[in-house]
mmCIF file of C-alpha atoms in Angstrom:
data_model
loop_
_atom_site.group_PDB
_atom_site.id
_atom_site.type_symbol
_atom_site.label_atom_id
_atom_site.label_comp_id
_atom_site.label_asym_id
_atom_site.label_seq_id
_atom_site.Cartn_x
_atom_site.Cartn_y
_atom_site.Cartn_z
ATOM 1 C CA MET N 418 -4.095 39.722 21.465
ATOM 2 C CA ILE N 419 -1.301 39.825 24.010
ATOM 3 C CA PHE N 420 -1.793 37.296 26.819
ATOM 4 C CA THR N 421 1.202 36.334 28.902
ATOM 5 C CA VAL N 422 1.594 33.322 31.175
ATOM 6 C CA ALA N 423 4.611 33.383 33.511
ATOM 7 C CA ILE N 424 5.697 30.075 35.027
ATOM 8 C CA ASP N 425 8.503 29.851 37.578
ATOM 9 C CA GLY N 426 9.974 27.137 39.751
ATOM 10 C CA PRO N 427 13.049 25.006 40.434
ATOM 11 C CA ALA N 428 14.590 22.417 38.115
ATOM 12 C CA ALA N 429 12.656 19.192 37.400
ATOM 13 C CA ALA N 430 9.451 20.376 39.078
ATOM 14 C CA GLY N 431 7.537 19.875 35.843
ATOM 15 C CA LYS N 432 7.188 23.486 34.726
ATOM 16 C CA GLY N 433 8.647 22.820 31.271
ATOM 17 C CA THR N 434 6.107 20.123 30.419
ATOM 18 C CA ILE N 435 3.283 22.144 31.978
ATOM 19 C CA SER N 436 4.324 25.221 29.985
ATOM 20 C CA LYS N 437 4.273 23.289 26.712
ATOM 21 C CA ARG N 438 0.838 21.835 27.508
ATOM 22 C CA ILE N 439 -0.543 25.313 28.256
ATOM 23 C CA ALA N 440 0.965 26.745 25.077
ATOM 24 C CA LYS N 441 -0.526 23.956 22.960
ATOM 25 C CA THR N 442 -3.945 24.138 24.637
ATOM 26 C CA PHE N 443 -4.365 27.877 24.159
ATOM 27 C CA GLY N 444 -2.359 28.348 20.956
ATOM 28 C CA LEU N 445 0.363 30.445 22.584
ATOM 29 C CA ALA N 446 4.061 30.705 21.734
ATOM 30 C CA HIS N 447 6.401 29.069 24.263
ATOM 31 C CA LEU N 448 9.862 29.997 25.506
ATOM 32 C CA ASP N 449 11.902 27.907 27.916
ATOM 33 C CA THR N 450 14.037 30.763 29.223
ATOM 34 C CA GLY N 451 16.335 28.282 30.921
ATOM 35 C CA LEU N 452 17.600 27.347 27.461
ATOM 36 C CA ILE N 453 18.848 30.905 27.017
ATOM 37 C CA TYR N 454 21.012 30.587 30.104
ATOM 38 C CA ARG N 455 22.025 27.041 29.184
ATOM 39 C CA ALA N 456 23.156 28.338 25.787
ATOM 40 C CA VAL N 457 25.280 30.995 27.480
ATOM 41 C CA GLY N 458 26.537 28.352 29.921
ATOM 42 C CA ALA N 459 27.554 26.055 27.066
ATOM 43 C CA LEU N 460 29.410 28.888 25.356
ATOM 44 C CA SER N 461 31.093 29.738 28.659
ATOM 45 C CA LEU N 462 32.254 26.137 29.075
ATOM 46 C CA ALA N 463 33.681 26.366 25.555
ATOM 47 C CA GLY N 464 35.828 29.288 26.661
ATOM 48 C CA GLN N 465 33.748 32.329 25.731
ATOM 49 C CA ASP N 466 33.252 35.134 28.231
ATOM 50 C CA PRO N 467 29.674 34.685 29.537
ATOM 51 C CA ILE N 468 28.865 38.392 29.315
ATOM 52 C CA ASP N 469 29.982 38.501 25.673
ATOM 53 C CA ALA N 470 28.079 35.276 25.016
ATOM 54 C CA ALA N 471 24.878 36.810 26.419
ATOM 55 C CA ARG N 472 25.351 40.060 24.500
ATOM 56 C CA THR N 473 25.829 38.315 21.160
ATOM 57 C CA LEU N 474 23.497 35.329 21.651
ATOM 58 C CA VAL N 475 21.567 34.276 18.532
ATOM 59 C CA PRO N 476 18.330 32.212 18.481
ATOM 60 C CA ASN N 477 19.885 29.122 16.850
ATOM 61 C CA ALA N 478 22.193 28.789 19.867
ATOM 62 C CA LEU N 479 19.138 27.387 21.678
ATOM 63 C CA ASP N 480 19.096 24.372 19.341
ATOM 64 C CA ARG N 481 22.349 22.818 20.599
ATOM 65 C CA GLU N 482 21.948 19.163 21.581
ATOM 66 C CA ASP N 483 24.214 19.427 24.635
ATOM 67 C CA LEU N 484 22.102 21.992 26.505
ATOM 68 C CA ARG N 485 20.515 19.325 28.742
ATOM 69 C CA MET N 486 23.830 17.944 29.996
ATOM 70 C CA PRO N 487 24.346 18.238 33.792
ATOM 71 C CA GLN N 488 27.555 20.276 33.475
ATOM 72 C CA VAL N 489 25.793 22.769 31.206
ATOM 73 C CA ALA N 490 22.931 23.077 33.706
ATOM 74 C CA GLN N 491 25.378 23.835 36.503
ATOM 75 C CA GLU N 492 27.220 26.418 34.399
ATOM 76 C CA ALA N 493 23.882 27.968 33.381
ATOM 77 C CA SER N 494 23.026 28.450 37.042
ATOM 78 C CA ARG N 495 26.437 30.045 37.634
ATOM 79 C CA VAL N 496 26.287 32.485 34.713
ATOM 80 C CA ALA N 497 22.669 33.354 35.547
ATOM 81 C CA ALA N 498 23.948 34.866 38.797
ATOM 82 C CA ILE N 499 26.012 37.436 36.833
ATOM 83 C CA PRO N 500 23.993 40.696 36.670
ATOM 84 C CA GLU N 501 25.463 41.744 33.297
ATOM 85 C CA VAL N 502 24.405 38.431 31.739
ATOM 86 C CA ARG N 503 20.838 38.851 33.015
ATOM 87 C CA ARG N 504 20.619 42.419 31.730
ATOM 88 C CA HIS N 505 21.680 41.436 28.219
ATOM 89 C CA LEU N 506 19.068 38.669 28.075
ATOM 90 C CA LEU N 507 16.216 40.699 29.585
ATOM 91 C CA SER N 508 15.105 42.433 26.366
ATOM 92 C CA PHE N 509 15.053 39.159 24.416
ATOM 93 C CA GLN N 510 12.635 37.616 26.896
ATOM 94 C CA ARG N 511 10.363 40.657 27.233
ATOM 95 C CA ASP N 512 10.056 41.032 23.464
ATOM 96 C CA PHE N 513 9.026 37.384 23.228
ATOM 97 C CA ALA N 514 6.432 37.847 25.984
ATOM 98 C CA ARG N 515 4.822 40.833 24.222
ATOM 99 C CA GLN N 516 4.352 39.174 20.855
ATOM 100 C CA ASP N 517 0.946 39.302 19.235
ATOM 101 C CA GLY N 518 -0.984 36.105 19.861
ATOM 102 C CA GLY N 519 0.279 35.613 23.396
ATOM 103 C CA ALA N 520 3.095 33.649 24.993
ATOM 104 C CA VAL N 521 4.062 31.281 27.791
ATOM 105 C CA LEU N 522 7.476 31.754 29.390
ATOM 106 C CA ASP N 523 8.968 29.489 32.012
ATOM 107 C CA GLY N 524 12.046 30.051 34.123
ATOM 108 C CA ARG N 525 13.149 31.326 37.517
ATOM 109 C CA ASP N 526 12.221 35.037 37.524
ATOM 110 C CA ILE N 527 9.476 35.386 34.922
ATOM 111 C CA GLY N 528 6.657 36.465 37.226
ATOM 112 C CA THR N 529 8.861 38.641 39.421
ATOM 113 C CA VAL N 530 11.227 40.344 36.944
ATOM 114 C CA ILE N 531 10.669 39.504 33.275
ATOM 115 C CA CYS N 532 6.861 39.757 33.177
ATOM 116 C CA PRO N 533 5.661 41.242 36.484
ATOM 117 C CA THR N 534 2.321 42.188 34.871
ATOM 118 C CA ALA N 535 1.682 38.757 33.302
ATOM 119 C CA ASP N 536 -1.974 37.782 33.021
ATOM 120 C CA VAL N 537 -1.332 34.478 34.810
ATOM 121 C CA LYS N 538 1.534 33.563 37.133
ATOM 122 C CA LEU N 539 2.274 30.045 38.313
ATOM 123 C CA PHE N 540 4.985 28.750 40.632
ATOM 124 C CA VAL N 541 5.552 25.050 40.033
ATOM 125 C CA THR N 542 7.605 23.217 42.642
ATOM 126 C CA ALA N 543 8.283 19.796 44.225
ATOM 127 C CA SER N 544 10.557 18.418 46.922
ATOM 128 C CA ALA N 545 14.276 18.162 46.138
ATOM 129 C CA LYS N 546 14.210 14.353 46.460
ATOM 130 C CA VAL N 547 11.302 13.998 44.052
ATOM 131 C CA ARG N 548 12.926 16.331 41.541
ATOM 132 C CA ALA N 549 16.254 14.506 41.806
ATOM 133 C CA THR N 550 14.495 11.191 41.168
ATOM 134 C CA ARG N 551 12.840 12.615 38.054
ATOM 135 C CA ARG N 552 16.047 14.165 36.730
ATOM 136 C CA HIS N 553 18.044 10.985 37.438
ATOM 137 C CA ALA N 554 15.515 8.920 35.474
ATOM 138 C CA GLU N 555 15.639 11.430 32.614
ATOM 139 C CA LEU N 556 19.436 11.396 32.415
ATOM 140 C CA THR N 557 19.880 7.631 32.726
ATOM 141 C CA GLY N 558 17.124 7.189 30.168
ATOM 142 C CA LYS N 559 19.324 9.106 27.754
ATOM 143 C CA GLY N 560 22.240 6.789 28.486
ATOM 144 C CA ILE N 561 24.062 9.238 30.773
ATOM 145 C CA GLU N 562 25.813 7.384 33.609
ATOM 146 C CA ILE N 563 25.279 9.296 36.844
ATOM 147 C CA ASP N 564 24.271 8.201 40.339
ATOM 148 C CA TYR N 565 21.220 9.487 42.212
ATOM 149 C CA GLU N 566 23.212 11.086 45.058
ATOM 150 C CA THR N 567 25.164 13.205 42.572
ATOM 151 C CA VAL N 568 21.947 14.374 40.936
ATOM 152 C CA LEU N 569 20.393 15.186 44.330
ATOM 153 C CA SER N 570 23.483 17.139 45.338
ATOM 154 C CA ASP N 571 23.348 19.075 42.053
ATOM 155 C CA VAL N 572 19.643 19.863 42.522
ATOM 156 C CA ILE N 573 20.192 21.174 46.052
ATOM 157 C CA ALA N 574 23.232 23.226 45.022
ATOM 158 C CA ARG N 575 21.374 24.745 42.091
ATOM 159 C CA ASP N 576 18.348 25.595 44.255
ATOM 160 C CA GLN N 577 20.634 27.396 46.674
ATOM 161 C CA ARG N 578 22.376 29.399 43.958
ATOM 162 C CA ASP N 579 19.127 30.293 42.220
ATOM 163 C CA SER N 580 17.338 31.394 45.384
ATOM 164 C CA GLU N 581 20.254 33.224 47.013
ATOM 165 C CA ARG N 582 21.701 35.105 44.039
ATOM 166 C CA GLU N 583 21.687 38.877 44.495
ATOM 167 C CA ASP N 584 20.101 39.694 41.128
ATOM 168 C CA ALA N 585 16.571 38.358 40.463
ATOM 169 C CA PRO N 586 16.568 35.415 42.886
ATOM 170 C CA MET N 587 14.126 32.564 42.293
ATOM 171 C CA ARG N 588 10.975 33.110 44.319
ATOM 172 C CA ALA N 589 7.245 32.959 43.822
ATOM 173 C CA ALA N 590 5.542 36.220 42.871
ATOM 174 C CA GLU N 591 3.070 37.372 45.495
ATOM 175 C CA ASP N 592 0.167 36.810 43.097
ATOM 176 C CA ALA N 593 1.392 33.482 41.695
ATOM 177 C CA VAL N 594 -0.664 30.308 42.019
ATOM 178 C CA LEU N 595 1.432 27.608 43.712
ATOM 179 C CA ILE N 596 1.356 24.103 42.225
ATOM 180 C CA ASP N 597 3.310 21.486 44.190
ATOM 181 C CA THR N 598 3.799 18.451 41.957
ATOM 182 C CA SER N 599 5.537 16.253 44.557
ATOM 183 C CA ASP N 600 2.551 13.909 44.765
ATOM 184 C CA MET N 601 1.124 14.548 41.288
ATOM 185 C CA ASN N 602 1.696 12.868 37.970
ATOM 186 C CA ILE N 603 2.269 15.218 35.050
ATOM 187 C CA GLU N 604 -1.279 14.789 33.713
ATOM 188 C CA THR N 605 -2.813 15.950 36.991
ATOM 189 C CA ALA N 606 -0.373 18.840 37.356
ATOM 190 C CA ALA N 607 -0.904 20.026 33.779
ATOM 191 C CA ALA N 608 -4.686 19.793 34.118
ATOM 192 C CA LYS N 609 -4.593 21.931 37.256
ATOM 193 C CA ALA N 610 -2.417 24.550 35.558
ATOM 194 C CA ILE N 611 -4.622 24.620 32.460
ATOM 195 C CA GLU N 612 -7.665 25.118 34.689
ATOM 196 C CA VAL N 613 -6.010 28.185 36.274
ATOM 197 C CA VAL N 614 -5.153 29.687 32.879
ATOM 198 C CA ALA N 615 -8.578 28.916 31.409
ATOM 199 C CA ALA N 616 -10.267 30.846 34.202
ATOM 200 C CA ARG N 617 -8.421 34.005 33.089
ATOM 201 C CA PHE N 618 -7.985 33.458 29.362
ATOM 202 C CA GLY N 619 -11.447 34.625 28.450
#
């Protein structure tokens, strides 16, 4: 069985948690494609050419503990706007999506570019202020000292880069189901997403 769920949306909207819940519920493999770009971003910050980093990326590069750091997230957004980087990482993601048993992929361009024929497409979003509040709580909870205004500024800047980049900009696919989590807790949002997938899973 090949059943693909494509989940897109901006940072801290909840798509990562929702993707994991869907994968667990239906027994599907899961790939956070943002980690691929974060891994390239981390290598770029370490001095490696981002195009070379994307071309030679290995799976264990996704296990680095620093991939959730704010500076890595910003660099990931920057390198993701480089067409050559995206091309090198395209095959990796499509191969994952086609694996036997089915898969859930979440990112910025899954339903529009990576898996345009996915069985289910979701676009998970929330207001910038709500997402900044969530990300700020996540970072400070990990002991990272950063103020809310800086996080909000980073969220807005990243949204702009992701949505305005020339190659594969972040946008909802025409046939995607929109889930706005601004006024939802994660349990409600995940339940709604699972309901959408269940209706098509068969």
